[in-house]
PDB file of C-alpha atoms and ligand atoms in Angstrom:
ATOM      1  CA  MET A 385      10.921  33.770 -66.515  1.00  0.00           C
ATOM      2  CA  ALA A 386      13.273  32.303 -65.180  1.00  0.00           C
ATOM      3  CA  ILE A 387      15.010  29.404 -67.029  1.00  0.00           C
ATOM      4  CA  ASP A 388      15.166  25.545 -65.775  1.00  0.00           C
ATOM      5  CA  ARG A 389      17.917  24.038 -65.832  1.00  0.00           C
ATOM      6  CA  SER A 390      16.527  21.009 -65.518  1.00  0.00           C
ATOM      7  CA  LEU A 391      15.662  21.449 -68.822  1.00  0.00           C
ATOM      8  CA  SER A 392      17.968  20.641 -71.819  1.00  0.00           C
ATOM      9  CA  ASN A 393      15.733  22.026 -74.637  1.00  0.00           C
ATOM     10  CA  VAL A 394      16.241  18.574 -76.343  1.00  0.00           C
ATOM     11  CA  GLU A 395      13.978  17.570 -78.770  1.00  0.00           C
ATOM     12  CA  ARG A 396      12.876  13.637 -78.675  1.00  0.00           C
ATOM     13  CA  THR A 397      11.441  11.989 -80.871  1.00  0.00           C
ATOM     14  CA  PHE A 398      10.423   8.686 -81.875  1.00  0.00           C
ATOM     15  CA  GLN A 399       9.260   6.563 -84.790  1.00  0.00           C
ATOM     16  CA  TRP A 400       5.782   6.744 -86.803  1.00  0.00           C
ATOM     17  CA  ASP A 401       4.953   3.279 -86.130  1.00  0.00           C
ATOM     18  CA  ASP A 402       6.084   3.377 -82.392  1.00  0.00           C
ATOM     19  CA  VAL A 403       3.654   3.124 -79.402  1.00  0.00           C
ATOM     20  CA  ILE A 404       3.778   4.588 -74.977  1.00  0.00           C
ATOM     21  CA  VAL A 405       2.700   1.958 -73.357  1.00  0.00           C
ATOM     22  CA  SER A 406       2.239   2.284 -69.693  1.00  0.00           C
ATOM     23  CA  LYS A 407      -0.422   1.086 -66.686  1.00  0.00           C
ATOM     24  CA  THR A 408      -0.898   3.088 -63.794  1.00  0.00           C
ATOM     25  CA  ASP A 409      -2.834   1.844 -61.118  1.00  0.00           C
ATOM     26  CA  LEU A 410      -5.995   3.979 -59.721  1.00  0.00           C
ATOM     27  CA  THR A 411      -3.965   6.741 -57.916  1.00  0.00           C
ATOM     28  CA  GLY A 412      -2.151   7.196 -61.433  1.00  0.00           C
ATOM     29  CA  LYS A 413       1.329   5.239 -59.650  1.00  0.00           C
ATOM     30  CA  ILE A 414       3.101   3.037 -62.907  1.00  0.00           C
ATOM     31  CA  THR A 415       2.611  -0.199 -62.477  1.00  0.00           C
ATOM     32  CA  TYR A 416       3.544  -1.606 -66.667  1.00  0.00           C
ATOM     33  CA  ALA A 417       5.846   0.729 -69.205  1.00  0.00           C
ATOM     34  CA  ASN A 418       6.728  -0.877 -72.768  1.00  0.00           C
ATOM     35  CA  ASP A 419      10.132  -0.240 -74.260  1.00  0.00           C
ATOM     36  CA  VAL A 420       9.314   2.122 -75.908  1.00  0.00           C
ATOM     37  CA  PHE A 421       8.794   4.004 -73.474  1.00  0.00           C
ATOM     38  CA  LEU A 422      11.465   3.217 -71.582  1.00  0.00           C
ATOM     39  CA  GLY A 423      13.631   3.837 -74.027  1.00  0.00           C
ATOM     40  CA  ILE A 424      12.546   7.825 -74.295  1.00  0.00           C
ATOM     41  CA  SER A 425      11.859   8.787 -71.114  1.00  0.00           C
ATOM     42  CA  GLY A 426      15.768   7.717 -70.338  1.00  0.00           C
ATOM     43  CA  TYR A 427      14.450   5.529 -67.002  1.00  0.00           C
ATOM     44  CA  THR A 428      15.000   2.354 -66.163  1.00  0.00           C
ATOM     45  CA  GLU A 429      11.624  -0.167 -65.810  1.00  0.00           C
ATOM     46  CA  GLU A 430      13.240  -0.007 -61.698  1.00  0.00           C
ATOM     47  CA  GLU A 431      12.503   3.722 -62.390  1.00  0.00           C
ATOM     48  CA  LEU A 432       9.401   3.501 -63.370  1.00  0.00           C
ATOM     49  CA  LEU A 433       7.133   0.976 -62.029  1.00  0.00           C
ATOM     50  CA  GLY A 434       5.857   2.466 -58.551  1.00  0.00           C
ATOM     51  CA  ALA A 435       6.597   5.455 -59.274  1.00  0.00           C
ATOM     52  CA  PRO A 436       3.318   8.641 -59.899  1.00  0.00           C
ATOM     53  CA  HIS A 437       3.347   9.985 -63.647  1.00  0.00           C
ATOM     54  CA  SER A 438       4.146  12.499 -62.816  1.00  0.00           C
ATOM     55  CA  ILE A 439       7.685  12.216 -63.118  1.00  0.00           C
ATOM     56  CA  LEU A 440       7.312  12.457 -66.794  1.00  0.00           C
ATOM     57  CA  ARG A 441       6.392  16.409 -66.234  1.00  0.00           C
ATOM     58  CA  HIS A 442       7.243  18.379 -67.828  1.00  0.00           C
ATOM     59  CA  PRO A 443       6.671  22.605 -66.523  1.00  0.00           C
ATOM     60  CA  ALA A 444       5.295  23.572 -69.782  1.00  0.00           C
ATOM     61  CA  MET A 445       2.192  21.659 -69.246  1.00  0.00           C
ATOM     62  CA  PRO A 446      -0.738  23.084 -67.972  1.00  0.00           C
ATOM     63  CA  ARG A 447      -2.120  21.354 -65.009  1.00  0.00           C
ATOM     64  CA  CYS A 448      -5.294  21.605 -66.219  1.00  0.00           C
ATOM     65  CA  VAL A 449      -4.930  19.751 -69.129  1.00  0.00           C
ATOM     66  CA  PHE A 450      -4.365  16.277 -66.583  1.00  0.00           C
ATOM     67  CA  LYS A 451      -7.758  18.072 -64.030  1.00  0.00           C
ATOM     68  CA  PHE A 452      -9.251  17.566 -67.265  1.00  0.00           C
ATOM     69  CA  LEU A 453      -7.906  14.259 -67.672  1.00  0.00           C
ATOM     70  CA  TRP A 454      -8.307  12.795 -64.583  1.00  0.00           C
ATOM     71  CA  ASP A 455     -11.517  14.573 -64.449  1.00  0.00           C
ATOM     72  CA  ARG A 456     -12.757  12.470 -67.474  1.00  0.00           C
ATOM     73  CA  ILE A 457     -11.174   9.333 -66.526  1.00  0.00           C
ATOM     74  CA  ALA A 458     -11.919   9.077 -63.687  1.00  0.00           C
ATOM     75  CA  LEU A 459     -15.893   8.838 -64.724  1.00  0.00           C
ATOM     76  CA  GLY A 460     -14.529   5.813 -66.632  1.00  0.00           C
ATOM     77  CA  HIS A 461     -14.534   8.266 -70.730  1.00  0.00           C
ATOM     78  CA  GLU A 462     -11.476   7.462 -72.956  1.00  0.00           C
ATOM     79  CA  VAL A 463      -9.320  10.890 -73.098  1.00  0.00           C
ATOM     80  CA  PHE A 464      -7.572  11.843 -76.228  1.00  0.00           C
ATOM     81  CA  ALA A 465      -4.757  14.785 -75.177  1.00  0.00           C
ATOM     82  CA  TYR A 466      -1.409  16.124 -75.941  1.00  0.00           C
ATOM     83  CA  VAL A 467       1.257  15.515 -73.631  1.00  0.00           C
ATOM     84  CA  ILE A 468       4.334  16.772 -73.999  1.00  0.00           C
ATOM     85  CA  ASN A 469       6.789  14.498 -71.615  1.00  0.00           C
ATOM     86  CA  ARG A 470      10.315  15.952 -69.886  1.00  0.00           C
ATOM     87  CA  ALA A 471      12.466  12.883 -70.634  1.00  0.00           C
ATOM     88  CA  LYS A 472      15.286  12.082 -67.313  1.00  0.00           C
ATOM     89  CA  ASN A 473      18.310  13.535 -68.436  1.00  0.00           C
ATOM     90  CA  GLY A 474      15.482  17.108 -69.171  1.00  0.00           C
ATOM     91  CA  ASP A 475      14.779  16.570 -73.048  1.00  0.00           C
ATOM     92  CA  HIS A 476      11.699  16.252 -73.393  1.00  0.00           C
ATOM     93  CA  TYR A 477       9.559  15.081 -76.177  1.00  0.00           C
ATOM     94  CA  TRP A 478       5.308  15.859 -78.255  1.00  0.00           C
ATOM     95  CA  VAL A 479       2.857  12.660 -77.565  1.00  0.00           C
ATOM     96  CA  PHE A 480      -1.026  12.443 -78.744  1.00  0.00           C
ATOM     97  CA  ALA A 481      -2.029  10.507 -75.871  1.00  0.00           C
ATOM     98  CA  HIS A 482      -4.968   8.539 -75.338  1.00  0.00           C
ATOM     99  CA  VAL A 483      -5.383   7.041 -71.368  1.00  0.00           C
ATOM    100  CA  THR A 484      -8.501   4.545 -71.036  1.00  0.00           C
ATOM    101  CA  PRO A 485      -9.491   3.052 -67.731  1.00  0.00           C
ATOM    102  CA  CYS A 486      -8.842  -0.673 -66.995  1.00  0.00           C
ATOM    103  CA  TYR A 487     -11.723  -2.797 -65.486  1.00  0.00           C
ATOM    104  CA  ASP A 488     -11.732  -6.218 -63.964  1.00  0.00           C
ATOM    105  CA  GLN A 489     -13.272  -8.817 -64.407  1.00  0.00           C
ATOM    106  CA  THR A 490     -16.445  -7.989 -61.508  1.00  0.00           C
ATOM    107  CA  GLY A 491     -16.411  -4.586 -64.099  1.00  0.00           C
ATOM    108  CA  LYS A 492     -14.678  -3.033 -60.624  1.00  0.00           C
ATOM    109  CA  MET A 493     -12.569  -0.198 -62.033  1.00  0.00           C
ATOM    110  CA  VAL A 494      -8.802  -1.301 -61.088  1.00  0.00           C
ATOM    111  CA  GLY A 495      -6.443   1.351 -62.643  1.00  0.00           C
ATOM    112  CA  TYR A 496      -5.120   2.957 -65.903  1.00  0.00           C
ATOM    113  CA  HIS A 497      -3.698   2.070 -69.498  1.00  0.00           C
ATOM    114  CA  SER A 498      -2.656   4.952 -71.795  1.00  0.00           C
ATOM    115  CA  ASN A 499      -1.198   4.681 -75.856  1.00  0.00           C
ATOM    116  CA  ARG A 500       1.246   7.344 -77.247  1.00  0.00           C
ATOM    117  CA  ARG A 501       1.800   7.453 -80.499  1.00  0.00           C
ATOM    118  CA  VAL A 502       3.523  10.512 -82.510  1.00  0.00           C
ATOM    119  CA  PRO A 503       1.171  13.987 -83.403  1.00  0.00           C
ATOM    120  CA  LYS A 504       0.907  15.343 -85.733  1.00  0.00           C
ATOM    121  CA  PRO A 505       3.472  19.361 -86.061  1.00  0.00           C
ATOM    122  CA  GLU A 506       0.718  21.008 -87.145  1.00  0.00           C
ATOM    123  CA  ALA A 507      -1.564  19.548 -83.984  1.00  0.00           C
ATOM    124  CA  ILE A 508       1.204  20.628 -82.189  1.00  0.00           C
ATOM    125  CA  ALA A 509       1.357  23.737 -82.654  1.00  0.00           C
ATOM    126  CA  THR A 510      -1.736  24.356 -82.719  1.00  0.00           C
ATOM    127  CA  VAL A 511      -1.232  23.356 -78.489  1.00  0.00           C
ATOM    128  CA  LYS A 512       1.120  25.060 -78.235  1.00  0.00           C
ATOM    129  CA  PRO A 513      -0.003  28.457 -77.615  1.00  0.00           C
ATOM    130  CA  LEU A 514      -2.731  27.010 -76.351  1.00  0.00           C
ATOM    131  CA  TYR A 515      -0.724  25.956 -73.758  1.00  0.00           C
ATOM    132  CA  GLU A 516       1.508  29.216 -73.494  1.00  0.00           C
ATOM    133  CA  THR A 517      -1.631  30.586 -72.291  1.00  0.00           C
ATOM    134  CA  LEU A 518      -2.821  28.309 -69.555  1.00  0.00           C
ATOM    135  CA  LEU A 519       0.403  27.909 -67.961  1.00  0.00           C
ATOM    136  CA  GLY A 520       0.703  31.245 -68.029  1.00  0.00           C
ATOM    137  CA  ILE A 521      -2.627  31.198 -65.967  1.00  0.00           C
ATOM    138  CA  GLU A 522      -1.150  29.700 -64.060  1.00  0.00           C
ATOM    139  CA  ASN A 523       1.542  30.812 -62.746  1.00  0.00           C
ATOM    140  CA  SER A 524       0.281  34.050 -62.032  1.00  0.00           C
ATOM    141  CA  ALA A 525      -2.669  32.934 -60.286  1.00  0.00           C
ATOM    142  CA  ALA A 526      -2.431  33.851 -55.849  1.00  0.00           C
ATOM    143  CA  ASP A 527      -1.854  30.283 -55.714  1.00  0.00           C
ATOM    144  CA  ARG A 528      -1.905  26.733 -57.245  1.00  0.00           C
ATOM    145  CA  LYS A 529      -5.449  25.304 -55.997  1.00  0.00           C
ATOM    146  CA  GLN A 530      -6.902  28.677 -57.875  1.00  0.00           C
ATOM    147  CA  GLY A 531      -4.705  29.802 -61.082  1.00  0.00           C
ATOM    148  CA  VAL A 532      -5.845  25.418 -62.004  1.00  0.00           C
ATOM    149  CA  GLU A 533      -9.282  26.826 -61.526  1.00  0.00           C
ATOM    150  CA  GLN A 534      -9.143  30.010 -63.796  1.00  0.00           C
ATOM    151  CA  SER A 535      -6.954  28.268 -67.197  1.00  0.00           C
ATOM    152  CA  PHE A 536      -9.692  25.564 -66.784  1.00  0.00           C
ATOM    153  CA  ALA A 537     -12.260  27.830 -67.047  1.00  0.00           C
ATOM    154  CA  ALA A 538      -9.359  29.772 -69.805  1.00  0.00           C
ATOM    155  CA  LEU A 539      -9.793  26.123 -71.435  1.00  0.00           C
ATOM    156  CA  VAL A 540     -13.604  25.481 -72.081  1.00  0.00           C
ATOM    157  CA  LYS A 541     -14.007  29.341 -72.938  1.00  0.00           C
ATOM    158  CA  THR A 542     -11.024  29.352 -75.495  1.00  0.00           C
ATOM    159  CA  ILE A 543     -12.587  25.435 -76.554  1.00  0.00           C
ATOM    160  CA  GLY A 544     -16.142  26.794 -77.345  1.00  0.00           C
ATOM    161  CA  ASP A 545     -14.716  29.857 -78.776  1.00  0.00           C
ATOM    162  CA  LEU A 546     -13.408  27.121 -81.576  1.00  0.00           C
ATOM    163  CA  GLY A 547     -16.005  26.157 -82.127  1.00  0.00           C
ATOM    164  CA  PHE A 548     -15.383  22.634 -79.324  1.00  0.00           C
ATOM    165  CA  ASP A 549     -17.953  21.489 -77.337  1.00  0.00           C
ATOM    166  CA  SER A 550     -15.053  19.303 -75.086  1.00  0.00           C
ATOM    167  CA  TYR A 551     -10.905  20.002 -75.715  1.00  0.00           C
ATOM    168  CA  ASP A 552     -11.540  16.071 -76.512  1.00  0.00           C
ATOM    169  CA  ARG A 553     -12.973  17.403 -79.560  1.00  0.00           C
ATOM    170  CA  LEU A 554     -10.702  19.958 -80.842  1.00  0.00           C
ATOM    171  CA  VAL A 555      -8.114  17.073 -79.551  1.00  0.00           C
ATOM    172  CA  MET A 556      -9.393  14.576 -82.020  1.00  0.00           C
ATOM    173  CA  THR A 557     -10.083  17.209 -85.126  1.00  0.00           C
ATOM    174  CA  ILE A 558      -6.662  18.794 -84.701  1.00  0.00           C
ATOM    175  CA  SER A 559      -5.754  15.032 -85.041  1.00  0.00           C
ATOM    176  CA  ARG A 560      -6.631  14.849 -88.351  1.00  0.00           C
TER     177      ARG A 560
HETATM  178  C1  FMN B1840      -2.446   6.593 -67.984  1.00  0.00           C
HETATM  179  C2  FMN B1840      -1.603   7.835 -67.677  1.00  0.00           C
HETATM  180  C3  FMN B1840      -0.651   8.426 -68.027  1.00  0.00           C
HETATM  181  C4  FMN B1840      -0.221   9.282 -68.081  1.00  0.00           C
HETATM  182  N1  FMN B1840       1.039  10.067 -68.160  1.00  0.00           N
HETATM  183  C5  FMN B1840       0.941  10.931 -68.171  1.00  0.00           C
HETATM  184  C6  FMN B1840       2.049  11.705 -68.502  1.00  0.00           C
HETATM  185  O1  FMN B1840       2.286  10.821 -70.283  1.00  0.00           O
HETATM  186  N2  FMN B1840       3.384  12.694 -69.073  1.00  0.00           N
HETATM  187  C7  FMN B1840       2.379  13.200 -67.843  1.00  0.00           C
HETATM  188  O2  FMN B1840       3.017  14.032 -66.722  1.00  0.00           O
HETATM  189  N3  FMN B1840       2.067  12.919 -66.776  1.00  0.00           N
HETATM  190  C8  FMN B1840       0.041  12.013 -67.041  1.00  0.00           C
HETATM  191  N4  FMN B1840      -0.105  10.947 -66.287  1.00  0.00           N
HETATM  192  C9  FMN B1840      -1.062  12.441 -65.014  1.00  0.00           C
HETATM  193  C10 FMN B1840       0.122  11.942 -64.109  1.00  0.00           C
HETATM  194  O3  FMN B1840      -1.059  10.795 -63.215  1.00  0.00           O
HETATM  195  C11 FMN B1840      -0.431  13.192 -63.399  1.00  0.00           C
HETATM  196  O4  FMN B1840      -1.672  14.225 -63.133  1.00  0.00           O
HETATM  197  C12 FMN B1840      -0.152  14.848 -63.811  1.00  0.00           C
HETATM  198  O5  FMN B1840       1.635  14.238 -64.433  1.00  0.00           O
HETATM  199  C13 FMN B1840       0.087  16.013 -62.984  1.00  0.00           C
HETATM  200  O6  FMN B1840       1.662  15.692 -61.592  1.00  0.00           O
HETATM  201  P1  FMN B1840       1.035  16.476 -60.076  1.00  0.00           P
HETATM  202  O7  FMN B1840      -1.005  16.448 -60.247  1.00  0.00           O
HETATM  203  O8  FMN B1840       1.655  16.092 -59.476  1.00  0.00           O
HETATM  204  O9  FMN B1840       1.224  18.013 -61.074  1.00  0.00           O
HETATM  205  C14 FMN B1840      -0.720  10.402 -65.945  1.00  0.00           C
HETATM  206  C15 FMN B1840      -2.096   9.777 -65.469  1.00  0.00           C
HETATM  207  C16 FMN B1840      -2.217   9.069 -65.817  1.00  0.00           C
HETATM  208  C17 FMN B1840      -3.837   7.924 -65.299  1.00  0.00           C
END
């Protein structure tokens, strides 16, 4: 695979009691970022507010995991996920993310909220090879749409083979 020169290969970490917080509108545009988020991502508040959350997207992250995330939160469900993010300078950092929908006083969904904590190293060791396999499927497909469909099917199958009924259950089990 070609070397991605926008990546530094340097891993960033944060404290076990830190929480990286962001809020978005319904399209995933960032409406709030806390100081921990600014610190670890290397972006200023001005750069993040109004930007799509994909500003952090790391090429090692399979698209099918984001499909799972969007499918679930759009229906009002919470989602737990392991995500590798790209900092502004090309460093990366792994997070254990919890994403939930936000509602206004009338009960209308108005956006999303995400809290991220330090993941357990054992959980990342489980997730990394799975993500590499999924990414391989996505990158060898004829186009992006087919790649996501095929890797999503592989994700569902792998989860089933491991004895879980959803990605969330797998994530919750390996995070304990
Ligand atoms: C509340 C919330 C938080 C998100 N956090 C991240 C994140 O930390 N990193 C990331 O790459 N994508 C995150 N996403 C998903 C992005 O919106 C996007 O789907 C993903 O980066 C894939 O980008 P793409 O659809 O342009 O390929 C988040 C979405 C929401 C709604």
